[in-house]
JSON list of C-alpha atoms in Angstrom, two decimals:
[
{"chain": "S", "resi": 1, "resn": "UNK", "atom": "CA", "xyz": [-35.80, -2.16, 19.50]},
{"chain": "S", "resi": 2, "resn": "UNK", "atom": "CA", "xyz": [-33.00, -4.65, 19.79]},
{"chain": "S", "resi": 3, "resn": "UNK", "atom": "CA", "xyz": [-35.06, -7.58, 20.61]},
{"chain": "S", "resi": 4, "resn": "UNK", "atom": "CA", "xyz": [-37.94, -6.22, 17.79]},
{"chain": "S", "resi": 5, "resn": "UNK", "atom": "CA", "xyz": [-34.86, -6.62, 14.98]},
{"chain": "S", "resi": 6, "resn": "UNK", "atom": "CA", "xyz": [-33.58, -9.55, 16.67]},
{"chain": "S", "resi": 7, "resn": "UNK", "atom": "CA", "xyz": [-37.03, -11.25, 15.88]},
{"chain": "S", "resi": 8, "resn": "UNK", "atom": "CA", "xyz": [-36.92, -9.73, 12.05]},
{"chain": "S", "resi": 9, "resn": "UNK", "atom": "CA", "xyz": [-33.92, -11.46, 11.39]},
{"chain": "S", "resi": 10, "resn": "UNK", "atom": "CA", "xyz": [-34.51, -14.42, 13.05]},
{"chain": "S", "resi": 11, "resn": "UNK", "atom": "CA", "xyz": [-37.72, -14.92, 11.05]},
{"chain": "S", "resi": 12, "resn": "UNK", "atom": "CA", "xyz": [-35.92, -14.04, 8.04]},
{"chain": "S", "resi": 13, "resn": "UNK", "atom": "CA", "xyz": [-33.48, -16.73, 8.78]},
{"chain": "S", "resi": 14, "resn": "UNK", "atom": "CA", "xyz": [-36.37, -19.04, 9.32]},
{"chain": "S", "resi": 15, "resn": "UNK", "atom": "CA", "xyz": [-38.16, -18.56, 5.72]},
{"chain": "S", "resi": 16, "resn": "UNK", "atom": "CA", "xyz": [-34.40, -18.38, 3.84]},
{"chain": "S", "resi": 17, "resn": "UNK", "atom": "CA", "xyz": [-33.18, -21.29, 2.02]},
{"chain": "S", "resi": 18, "resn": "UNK", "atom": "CA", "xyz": [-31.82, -24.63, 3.35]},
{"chain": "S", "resi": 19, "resn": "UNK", "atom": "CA", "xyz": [-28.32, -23.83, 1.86]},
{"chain": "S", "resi": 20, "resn": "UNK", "atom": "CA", "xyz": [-28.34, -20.08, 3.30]},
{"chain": "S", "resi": 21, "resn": "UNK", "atom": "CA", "xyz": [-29.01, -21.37, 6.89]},
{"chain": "S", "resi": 22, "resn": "UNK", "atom": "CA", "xyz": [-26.04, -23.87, 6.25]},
{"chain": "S", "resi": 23, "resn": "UNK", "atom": "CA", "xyz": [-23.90, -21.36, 5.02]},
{"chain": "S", "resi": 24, "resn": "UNK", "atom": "CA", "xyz": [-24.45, -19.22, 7.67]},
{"chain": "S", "resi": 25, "resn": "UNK", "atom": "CA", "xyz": [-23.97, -21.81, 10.06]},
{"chain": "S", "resi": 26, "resn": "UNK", "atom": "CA", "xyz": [-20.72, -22.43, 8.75]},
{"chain": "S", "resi": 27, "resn": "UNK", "atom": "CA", "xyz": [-19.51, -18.75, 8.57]},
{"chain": "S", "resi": 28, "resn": "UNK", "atom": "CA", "xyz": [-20.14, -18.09, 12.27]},
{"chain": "S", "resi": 29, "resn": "UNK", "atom": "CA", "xyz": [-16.87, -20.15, 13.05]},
{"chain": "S", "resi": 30, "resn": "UNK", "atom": "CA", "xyz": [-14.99, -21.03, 9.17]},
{"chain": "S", "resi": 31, "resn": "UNK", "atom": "CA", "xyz": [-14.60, -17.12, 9.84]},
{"chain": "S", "resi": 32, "resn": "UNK", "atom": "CA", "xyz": [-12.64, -17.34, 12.84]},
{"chain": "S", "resi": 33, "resn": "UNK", "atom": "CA", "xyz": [-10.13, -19.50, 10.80]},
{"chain": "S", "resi": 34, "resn": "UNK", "atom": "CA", "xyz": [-9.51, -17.75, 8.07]},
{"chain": "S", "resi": 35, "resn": "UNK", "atom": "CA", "xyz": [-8.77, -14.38, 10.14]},
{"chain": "S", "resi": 36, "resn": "UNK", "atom": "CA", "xyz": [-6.00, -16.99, 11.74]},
{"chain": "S", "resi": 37, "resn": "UNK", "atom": "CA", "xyz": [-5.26, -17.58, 8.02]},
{"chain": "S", "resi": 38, "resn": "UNK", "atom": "CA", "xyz": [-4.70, -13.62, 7.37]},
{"chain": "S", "resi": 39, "resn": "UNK", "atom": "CA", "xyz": [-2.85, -13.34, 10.15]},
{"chain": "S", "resi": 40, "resn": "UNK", "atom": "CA", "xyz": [-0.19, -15.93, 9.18]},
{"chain": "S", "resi": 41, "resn": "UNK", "atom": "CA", "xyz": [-0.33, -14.20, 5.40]},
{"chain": "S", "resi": 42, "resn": "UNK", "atom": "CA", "xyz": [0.51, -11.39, 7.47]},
{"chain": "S", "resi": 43, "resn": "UNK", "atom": "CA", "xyz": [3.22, -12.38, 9.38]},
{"chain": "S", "resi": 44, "resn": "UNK", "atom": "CA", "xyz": [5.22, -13.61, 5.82]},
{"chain": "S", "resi": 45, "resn": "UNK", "atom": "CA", "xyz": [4.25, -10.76, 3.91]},
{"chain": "S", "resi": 46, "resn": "UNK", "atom": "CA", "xyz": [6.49, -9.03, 6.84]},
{"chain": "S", "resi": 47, "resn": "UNK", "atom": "CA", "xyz": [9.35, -10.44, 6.62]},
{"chain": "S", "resi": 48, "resn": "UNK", "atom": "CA", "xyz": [10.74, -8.54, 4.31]},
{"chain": "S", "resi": 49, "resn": "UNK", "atom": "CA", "xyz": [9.71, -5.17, 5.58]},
{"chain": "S", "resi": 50, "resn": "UNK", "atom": "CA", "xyz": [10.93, -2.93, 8.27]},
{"chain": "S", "resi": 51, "resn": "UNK", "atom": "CA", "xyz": [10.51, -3.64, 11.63]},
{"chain": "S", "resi": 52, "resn": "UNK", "atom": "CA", "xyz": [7.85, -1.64, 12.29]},
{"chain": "S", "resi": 53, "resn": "UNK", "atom": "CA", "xyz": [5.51, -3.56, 9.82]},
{"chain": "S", "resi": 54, "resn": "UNK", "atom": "CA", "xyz": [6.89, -6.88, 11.25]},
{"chain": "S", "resi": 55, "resn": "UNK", "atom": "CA", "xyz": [5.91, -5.54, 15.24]},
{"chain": "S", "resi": 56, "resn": "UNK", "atom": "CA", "xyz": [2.29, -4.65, 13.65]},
{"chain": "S", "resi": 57, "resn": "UNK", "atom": "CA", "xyz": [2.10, -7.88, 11.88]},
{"chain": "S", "resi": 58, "resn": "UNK", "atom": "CA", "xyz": [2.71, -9.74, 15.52]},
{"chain": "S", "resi": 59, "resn": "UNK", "atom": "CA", "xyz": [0.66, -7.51, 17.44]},
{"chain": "S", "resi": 60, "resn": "UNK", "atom": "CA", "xyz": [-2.28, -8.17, 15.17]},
{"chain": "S", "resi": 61, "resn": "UNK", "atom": "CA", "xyz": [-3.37, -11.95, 16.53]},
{"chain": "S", "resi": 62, "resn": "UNK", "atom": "CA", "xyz": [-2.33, -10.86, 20.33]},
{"chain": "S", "resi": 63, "resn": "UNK", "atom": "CA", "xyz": [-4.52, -7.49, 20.04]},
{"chain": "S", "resi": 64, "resn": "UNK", "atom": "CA", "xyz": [-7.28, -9.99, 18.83]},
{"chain": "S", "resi": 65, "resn": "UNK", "atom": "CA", "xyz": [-6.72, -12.17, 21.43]},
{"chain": "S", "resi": 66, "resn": "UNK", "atom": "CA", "xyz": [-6.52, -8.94, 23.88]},
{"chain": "S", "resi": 67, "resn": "UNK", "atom": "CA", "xyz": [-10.22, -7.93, 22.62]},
{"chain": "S", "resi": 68, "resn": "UNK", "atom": "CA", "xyz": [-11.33, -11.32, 23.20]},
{"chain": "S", "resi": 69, "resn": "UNK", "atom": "CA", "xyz": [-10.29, -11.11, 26.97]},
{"chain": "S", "resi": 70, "resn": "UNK", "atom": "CA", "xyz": [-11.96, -7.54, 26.92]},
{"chain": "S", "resi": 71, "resn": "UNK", "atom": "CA", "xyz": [-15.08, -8.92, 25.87]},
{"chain": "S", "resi": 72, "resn": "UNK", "atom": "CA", "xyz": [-15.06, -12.22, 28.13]},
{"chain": "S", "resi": 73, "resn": "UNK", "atom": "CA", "xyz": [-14.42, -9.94, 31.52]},
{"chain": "S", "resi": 74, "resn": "UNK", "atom": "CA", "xyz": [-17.15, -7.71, 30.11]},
{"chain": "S", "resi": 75, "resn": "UNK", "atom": "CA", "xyz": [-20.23, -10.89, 29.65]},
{"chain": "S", "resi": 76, "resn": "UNK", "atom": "CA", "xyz": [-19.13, -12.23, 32.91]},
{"chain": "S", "resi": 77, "resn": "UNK", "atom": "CA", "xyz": [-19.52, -8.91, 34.51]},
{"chain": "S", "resi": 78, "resn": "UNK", "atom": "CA", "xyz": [-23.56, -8.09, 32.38]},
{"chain": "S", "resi": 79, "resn": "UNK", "atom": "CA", "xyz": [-24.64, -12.00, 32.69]},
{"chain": "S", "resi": 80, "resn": "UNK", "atom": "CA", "xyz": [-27.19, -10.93, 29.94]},
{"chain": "S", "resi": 81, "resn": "UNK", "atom": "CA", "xyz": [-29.83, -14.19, 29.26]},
{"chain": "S", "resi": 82, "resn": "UNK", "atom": "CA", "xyz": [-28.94, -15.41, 25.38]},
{"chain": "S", "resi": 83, "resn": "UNK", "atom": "CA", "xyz": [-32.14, -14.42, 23.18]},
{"chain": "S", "resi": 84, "resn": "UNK", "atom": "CA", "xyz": [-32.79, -18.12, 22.25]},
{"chain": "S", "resi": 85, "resn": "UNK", "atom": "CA", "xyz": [-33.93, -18.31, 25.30]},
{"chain": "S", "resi": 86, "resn": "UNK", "atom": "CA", "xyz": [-35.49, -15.44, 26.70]},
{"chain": "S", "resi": 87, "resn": "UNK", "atom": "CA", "xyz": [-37.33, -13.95, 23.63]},
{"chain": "S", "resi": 88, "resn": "UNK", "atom": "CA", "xyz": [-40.60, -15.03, 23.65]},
{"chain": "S", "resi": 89, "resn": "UNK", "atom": "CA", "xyz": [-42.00, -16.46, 20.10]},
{"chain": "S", "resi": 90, "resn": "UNK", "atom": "CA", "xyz": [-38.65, -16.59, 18.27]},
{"chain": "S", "resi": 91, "resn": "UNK", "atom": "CA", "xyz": [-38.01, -18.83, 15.76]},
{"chain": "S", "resi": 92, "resn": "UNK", "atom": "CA", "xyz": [-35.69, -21.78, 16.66]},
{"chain": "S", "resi": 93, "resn": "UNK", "atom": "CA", "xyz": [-32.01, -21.09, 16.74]},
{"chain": "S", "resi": 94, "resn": "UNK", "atom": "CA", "xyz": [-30.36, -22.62, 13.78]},
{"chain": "S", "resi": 95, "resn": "UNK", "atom": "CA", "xyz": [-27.75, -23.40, 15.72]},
{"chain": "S", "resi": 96, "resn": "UNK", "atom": "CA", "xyz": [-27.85, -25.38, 19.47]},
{"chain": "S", "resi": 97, "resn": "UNK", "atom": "CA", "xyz": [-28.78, -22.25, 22.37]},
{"chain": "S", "resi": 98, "resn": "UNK", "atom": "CA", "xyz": [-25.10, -21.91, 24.16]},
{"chain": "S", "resi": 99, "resn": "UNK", "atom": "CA", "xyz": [-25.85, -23.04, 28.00]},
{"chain": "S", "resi": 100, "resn": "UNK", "atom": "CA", "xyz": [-26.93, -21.04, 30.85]},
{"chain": "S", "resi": 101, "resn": "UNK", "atom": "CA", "xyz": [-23.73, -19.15, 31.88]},
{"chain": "S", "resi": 102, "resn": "UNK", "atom": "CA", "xyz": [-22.21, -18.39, 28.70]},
{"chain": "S", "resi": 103, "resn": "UNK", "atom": "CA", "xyz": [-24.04, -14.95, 28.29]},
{"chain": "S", "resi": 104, "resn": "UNK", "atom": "CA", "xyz": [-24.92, -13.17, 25.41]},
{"chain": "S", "resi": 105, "resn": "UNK", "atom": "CA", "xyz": [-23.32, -8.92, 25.65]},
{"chain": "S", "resi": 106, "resn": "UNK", "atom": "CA", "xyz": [-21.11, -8.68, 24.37]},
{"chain": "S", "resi": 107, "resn": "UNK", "atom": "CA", "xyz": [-20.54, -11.06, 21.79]},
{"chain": "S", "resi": 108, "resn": "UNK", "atom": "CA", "xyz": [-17.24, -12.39, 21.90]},
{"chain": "S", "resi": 109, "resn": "UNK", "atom": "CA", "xyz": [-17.77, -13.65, 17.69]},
{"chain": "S", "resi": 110, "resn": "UNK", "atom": "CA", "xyz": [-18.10, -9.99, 17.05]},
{"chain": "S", "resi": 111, "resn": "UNK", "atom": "CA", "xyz": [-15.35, -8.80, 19.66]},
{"chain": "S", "resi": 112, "resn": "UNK", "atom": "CA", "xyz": [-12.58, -11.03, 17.76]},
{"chain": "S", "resi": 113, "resn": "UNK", "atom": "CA", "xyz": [-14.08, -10.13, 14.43]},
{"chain": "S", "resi": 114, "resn": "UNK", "atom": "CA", "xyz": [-13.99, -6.59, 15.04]},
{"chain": "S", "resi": 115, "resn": "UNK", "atom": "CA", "xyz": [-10.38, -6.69, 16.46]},
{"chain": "S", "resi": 116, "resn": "UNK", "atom": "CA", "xyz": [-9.42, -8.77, 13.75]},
{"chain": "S", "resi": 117, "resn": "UNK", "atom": "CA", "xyz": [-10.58, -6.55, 11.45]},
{"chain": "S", "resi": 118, "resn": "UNK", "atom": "CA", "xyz": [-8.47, -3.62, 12.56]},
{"chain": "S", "resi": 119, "resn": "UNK", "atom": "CA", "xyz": [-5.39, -5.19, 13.49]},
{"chain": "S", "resi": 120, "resn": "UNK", "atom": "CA", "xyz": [-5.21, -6.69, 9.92]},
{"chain": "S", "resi": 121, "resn": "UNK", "atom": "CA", "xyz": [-6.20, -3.49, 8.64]},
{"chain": "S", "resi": 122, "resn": "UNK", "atom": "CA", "xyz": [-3.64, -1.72, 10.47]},
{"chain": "S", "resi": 123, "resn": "UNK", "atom": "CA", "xyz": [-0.60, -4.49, 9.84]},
{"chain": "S", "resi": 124, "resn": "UNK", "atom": "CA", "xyz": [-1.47, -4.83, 6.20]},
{"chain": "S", "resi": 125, "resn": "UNK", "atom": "CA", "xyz": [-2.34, -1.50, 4.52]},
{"chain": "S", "resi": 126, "resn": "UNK", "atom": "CA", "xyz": [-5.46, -2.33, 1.58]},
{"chain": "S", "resi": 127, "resn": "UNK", "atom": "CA", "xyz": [-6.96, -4.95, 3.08]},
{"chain": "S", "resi": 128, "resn": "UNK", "atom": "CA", "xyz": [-9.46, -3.31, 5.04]},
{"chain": "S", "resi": 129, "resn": "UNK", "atom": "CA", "xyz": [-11.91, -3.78, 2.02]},
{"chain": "S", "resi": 130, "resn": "UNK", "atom": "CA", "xyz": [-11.61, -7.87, 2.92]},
{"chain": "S", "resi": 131, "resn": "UNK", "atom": "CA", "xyz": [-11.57, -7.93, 6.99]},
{"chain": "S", "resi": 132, "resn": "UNK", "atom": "CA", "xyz": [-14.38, -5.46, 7.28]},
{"chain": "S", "resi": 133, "resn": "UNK", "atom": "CA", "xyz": [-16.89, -7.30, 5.73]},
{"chain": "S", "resi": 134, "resn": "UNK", "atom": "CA", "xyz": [-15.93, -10.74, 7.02]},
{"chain": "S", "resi": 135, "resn": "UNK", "atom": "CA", "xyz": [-16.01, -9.01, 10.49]},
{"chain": "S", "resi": 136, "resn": "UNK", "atom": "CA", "xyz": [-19.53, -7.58, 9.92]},
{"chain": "S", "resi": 137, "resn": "UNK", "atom": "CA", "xyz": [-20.73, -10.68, 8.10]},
{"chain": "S", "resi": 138, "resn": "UNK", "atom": "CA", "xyz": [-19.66, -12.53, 11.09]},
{"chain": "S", "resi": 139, "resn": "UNK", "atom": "CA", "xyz": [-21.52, -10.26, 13.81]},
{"chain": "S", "resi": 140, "resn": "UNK", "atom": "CA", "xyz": [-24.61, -10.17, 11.75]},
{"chain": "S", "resi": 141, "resn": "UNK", "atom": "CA", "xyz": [-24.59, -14.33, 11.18]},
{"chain": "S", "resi": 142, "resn": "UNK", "atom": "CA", "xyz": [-24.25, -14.31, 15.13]},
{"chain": "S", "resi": 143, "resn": "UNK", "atom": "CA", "xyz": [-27.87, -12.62, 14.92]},
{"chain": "S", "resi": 144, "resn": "UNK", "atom": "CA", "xyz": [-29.28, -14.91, 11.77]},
{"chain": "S", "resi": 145, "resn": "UNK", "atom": "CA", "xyz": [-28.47, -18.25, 13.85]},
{"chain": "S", "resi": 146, "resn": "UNK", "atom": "CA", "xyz": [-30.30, -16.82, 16.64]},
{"chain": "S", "resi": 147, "resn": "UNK", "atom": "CA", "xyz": [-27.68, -16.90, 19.71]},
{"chain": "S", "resi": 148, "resn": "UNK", "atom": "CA", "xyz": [-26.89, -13.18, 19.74]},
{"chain": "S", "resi": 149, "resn": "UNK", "atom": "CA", "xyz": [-29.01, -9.80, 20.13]},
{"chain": "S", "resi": 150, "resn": "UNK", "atom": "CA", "xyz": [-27.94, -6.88, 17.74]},
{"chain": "S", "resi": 151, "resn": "UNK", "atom": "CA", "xyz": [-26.60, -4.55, 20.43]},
{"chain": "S", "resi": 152, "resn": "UNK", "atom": "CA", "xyz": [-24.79, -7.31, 21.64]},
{"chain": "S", "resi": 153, "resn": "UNK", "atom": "CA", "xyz": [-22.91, -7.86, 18.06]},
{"chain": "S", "resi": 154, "resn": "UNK", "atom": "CA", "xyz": [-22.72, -4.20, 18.08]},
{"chain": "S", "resi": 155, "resn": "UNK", "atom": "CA", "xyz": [-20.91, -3.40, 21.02]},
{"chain": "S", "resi": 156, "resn": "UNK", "atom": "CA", "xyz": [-18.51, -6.48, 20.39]},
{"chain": "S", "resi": 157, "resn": "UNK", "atom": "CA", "xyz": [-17.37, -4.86, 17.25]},
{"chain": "S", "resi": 158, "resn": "UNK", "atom": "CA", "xyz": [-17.12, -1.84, 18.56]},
{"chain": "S", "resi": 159, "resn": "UNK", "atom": "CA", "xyz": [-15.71, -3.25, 22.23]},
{"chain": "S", "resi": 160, "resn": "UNK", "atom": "CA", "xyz": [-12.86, -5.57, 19.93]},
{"chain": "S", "resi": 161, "resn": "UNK", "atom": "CA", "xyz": [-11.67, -2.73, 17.29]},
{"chain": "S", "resi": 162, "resn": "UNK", "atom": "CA", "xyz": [-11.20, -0.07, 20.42]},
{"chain": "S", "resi": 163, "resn": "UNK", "atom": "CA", "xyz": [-9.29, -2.89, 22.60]},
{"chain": "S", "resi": 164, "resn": "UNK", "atom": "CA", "xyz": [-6.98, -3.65, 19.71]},
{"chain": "S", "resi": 165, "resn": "UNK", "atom": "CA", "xyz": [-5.85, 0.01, 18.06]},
{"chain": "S", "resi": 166, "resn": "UNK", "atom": "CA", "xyz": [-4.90, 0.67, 22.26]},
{"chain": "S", "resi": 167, "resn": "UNK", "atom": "CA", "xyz": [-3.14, -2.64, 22.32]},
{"chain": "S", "resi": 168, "resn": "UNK", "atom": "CA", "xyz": [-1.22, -1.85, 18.99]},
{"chain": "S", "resi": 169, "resn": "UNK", "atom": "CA", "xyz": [-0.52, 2.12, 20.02]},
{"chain": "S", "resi": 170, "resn": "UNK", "atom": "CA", "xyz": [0.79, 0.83, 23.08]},
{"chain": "S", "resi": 171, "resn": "UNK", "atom": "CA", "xyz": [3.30, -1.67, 22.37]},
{"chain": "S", "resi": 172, "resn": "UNK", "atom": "CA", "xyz": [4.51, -1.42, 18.97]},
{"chain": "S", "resi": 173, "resn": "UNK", "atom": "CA", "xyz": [7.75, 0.48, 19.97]},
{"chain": "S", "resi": 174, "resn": "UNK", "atom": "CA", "xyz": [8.28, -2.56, 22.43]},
{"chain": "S", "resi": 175, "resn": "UNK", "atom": "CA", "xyz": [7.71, -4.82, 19.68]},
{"chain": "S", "resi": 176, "resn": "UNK", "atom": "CA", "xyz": [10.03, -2.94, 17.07]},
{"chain": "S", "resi": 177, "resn": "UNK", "atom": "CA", "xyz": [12.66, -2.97, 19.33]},
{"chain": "S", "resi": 178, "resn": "UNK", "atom": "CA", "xyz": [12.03, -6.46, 19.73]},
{"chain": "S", "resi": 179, "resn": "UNK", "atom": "CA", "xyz": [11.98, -7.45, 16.19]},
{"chain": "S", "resi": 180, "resn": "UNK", "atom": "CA", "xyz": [15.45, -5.55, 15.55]},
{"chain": "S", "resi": 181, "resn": "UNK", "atom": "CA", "xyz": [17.03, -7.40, 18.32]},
{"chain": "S", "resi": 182, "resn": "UNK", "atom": "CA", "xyz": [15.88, -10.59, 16.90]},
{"chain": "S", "resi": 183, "resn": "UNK", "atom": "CA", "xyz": [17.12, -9.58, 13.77]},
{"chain": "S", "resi": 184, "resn": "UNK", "atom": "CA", "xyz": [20.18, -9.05, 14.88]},
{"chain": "S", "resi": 185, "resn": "UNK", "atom": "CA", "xyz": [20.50, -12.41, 16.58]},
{"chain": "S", "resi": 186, "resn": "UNK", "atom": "CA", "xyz": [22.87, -15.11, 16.20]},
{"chain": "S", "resi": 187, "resn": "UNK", "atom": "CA", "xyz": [19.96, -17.10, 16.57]},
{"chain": "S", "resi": 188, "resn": "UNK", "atom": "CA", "xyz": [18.76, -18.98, 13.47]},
{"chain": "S", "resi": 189, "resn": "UNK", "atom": "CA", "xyz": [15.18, -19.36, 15.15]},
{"chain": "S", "resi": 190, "resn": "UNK", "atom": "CA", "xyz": [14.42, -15.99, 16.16]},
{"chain": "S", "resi": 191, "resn": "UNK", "atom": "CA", "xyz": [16.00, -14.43, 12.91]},
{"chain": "S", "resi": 192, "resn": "UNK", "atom": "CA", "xyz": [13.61, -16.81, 10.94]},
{"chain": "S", "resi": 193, "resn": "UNK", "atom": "CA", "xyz": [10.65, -15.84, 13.51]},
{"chain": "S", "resi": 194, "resn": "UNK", "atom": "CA", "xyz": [11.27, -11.83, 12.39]},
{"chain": "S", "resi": 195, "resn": "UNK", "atom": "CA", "xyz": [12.43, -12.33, 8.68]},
{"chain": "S", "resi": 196, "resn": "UNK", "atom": "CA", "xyz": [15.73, -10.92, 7.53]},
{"chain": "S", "resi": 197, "resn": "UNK", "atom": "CA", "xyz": [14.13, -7.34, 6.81]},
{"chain": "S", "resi": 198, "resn": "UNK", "atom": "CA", "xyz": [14.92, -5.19, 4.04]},
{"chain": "S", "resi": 199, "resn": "UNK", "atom": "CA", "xyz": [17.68, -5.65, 1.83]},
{"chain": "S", "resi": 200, "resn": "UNK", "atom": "CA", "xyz": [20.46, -2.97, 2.72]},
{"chain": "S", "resi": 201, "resn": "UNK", "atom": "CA", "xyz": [21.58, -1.56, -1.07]},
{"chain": "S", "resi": 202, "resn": "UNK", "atom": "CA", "xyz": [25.64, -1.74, -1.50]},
{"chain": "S", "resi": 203, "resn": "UNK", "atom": "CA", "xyz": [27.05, 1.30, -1.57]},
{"chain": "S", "resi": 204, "resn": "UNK", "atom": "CA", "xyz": [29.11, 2.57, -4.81]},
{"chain": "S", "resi": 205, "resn": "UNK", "atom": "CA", "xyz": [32.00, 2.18, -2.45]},
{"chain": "S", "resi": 206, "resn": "UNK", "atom": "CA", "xyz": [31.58, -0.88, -1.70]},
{"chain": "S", "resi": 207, "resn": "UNK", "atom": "CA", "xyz": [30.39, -2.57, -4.82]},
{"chain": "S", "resi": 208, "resn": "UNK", "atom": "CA", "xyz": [34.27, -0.83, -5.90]},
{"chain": "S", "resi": 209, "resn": "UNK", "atom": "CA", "xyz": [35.59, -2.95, -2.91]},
{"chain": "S", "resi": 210, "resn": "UNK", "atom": "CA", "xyz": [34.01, -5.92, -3.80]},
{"chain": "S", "resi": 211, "resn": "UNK", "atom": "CA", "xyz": [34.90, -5.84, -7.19]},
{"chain": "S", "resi": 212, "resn": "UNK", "atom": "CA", "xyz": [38.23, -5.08, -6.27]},
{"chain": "S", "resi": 213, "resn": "UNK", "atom": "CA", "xyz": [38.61, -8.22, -4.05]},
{"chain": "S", "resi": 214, "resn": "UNK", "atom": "CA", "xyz": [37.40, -10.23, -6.65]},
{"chain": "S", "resi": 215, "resn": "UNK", "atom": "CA", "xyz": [39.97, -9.59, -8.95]},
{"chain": "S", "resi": 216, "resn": "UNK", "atom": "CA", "xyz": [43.00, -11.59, -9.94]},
{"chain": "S", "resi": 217, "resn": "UNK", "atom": "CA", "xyz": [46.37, -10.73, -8.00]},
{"chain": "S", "resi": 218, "resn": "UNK", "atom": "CA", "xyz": [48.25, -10.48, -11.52]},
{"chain": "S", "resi": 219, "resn": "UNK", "atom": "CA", "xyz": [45.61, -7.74, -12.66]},
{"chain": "S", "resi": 220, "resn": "UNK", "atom": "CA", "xyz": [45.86, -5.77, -9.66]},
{"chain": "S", "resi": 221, "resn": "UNK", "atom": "CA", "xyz": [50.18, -5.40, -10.17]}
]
């Protein structure tokens, strides 16, 4: 069934304009970078916020990069032939065959986009509706250029998003802890690397204090 849709869409890609093979071409890695891109808008938009959303907003490029690991010891372990070369009567790959040895389950594309996906989606509440279609836009343009099986997009989804919500579980309390103890540094590195957090609101007390200090020494007698 798998290799049956993997010649659909390859044929589809085949007939489909010029511009649409280029664009999909493109896609298969511009989307790595801009999930690197998301991940830096996530890091700033954290600065400000607890330390909590700071520890998720660091853990979400190192639980991608833990899914990608996941799904490298996984292909070396299956050493499943690429389709480009072993389905008979497929159209040509729009893009060059990878070379004997870098095998095709899972996909490692779909692994990062998947765990992208999620960790973004966890670190940065509302914008699941963006990362979850660039993830599966990514796994299926694995397919359309013709490198890539469906299962094997598939299970790298799957494989990355898994990998990364046990990565996150696991060590955000690390991580939090972390992040307050960088905070709390006289360090001006490490206190710009985890943002000064949220503002602490002056207490009636001492906004009296601090008024009170302020004021002339001939007022106060």
């Amino acid at each position: 069934m798998s290799q049956d849709l993997y010649l659909d869409i390859t044929d589809l890609a085949h007939d489909s304009p010029g511009w649409l093979r280029l664009l999909a071409e493109l896609w298969t890695e511009a989307g790595l970078l801009l999930f690197g891109v998301l991940f830096i808008a996530g890091w700033w938009r954290a600065r400000p916020a607890d330390s909590r959303a700071m520890a998720l907003a660091v853990l979400a490029p190192l639980g991608t990069a833990f899914g990608y690991v996941v799904s490298e010891l996984l292909k070396s372990v299956v050493d499943e032939e690429r389709p480009c070369r072993a389905v008979a009567g497929a159209a040509a790959s729009i893009v060059e065959c990878p070379p004997y040895g870098d095998w095709s389950f899972p996909s490692n594309h779909s692994a990062i986009a998947g765990a992208a996906a999620v960790a973004l989606a966890l670190a940065w509440r509302g914008i699941a509706w963006l990362t979850v279609p660039m993830a599966l836009l990514m796994a299926f343009s694995r397919v359309f250029v013709g490198v890539h099986y469906p299962h094997d997009v598939a299970a790298g989804l799957v494989l990355g998003a898994l990998a990364t919500v046990l990565f996150v579980t696991l060590l955000t309390g690390p991580t939090r802890a972390l992040t307050d103890t960088m905070r709390m540094s006289r360090s001006a590195t490490a206190t710009w690397l985890a943002g000064a957090g949220p503002a602490v609101p002056t207490t009636a007390p001492d906004r009296a204090v601090s008024r009170r200090r302020r004021e002339p020494m001939h007022r106060r007698s």
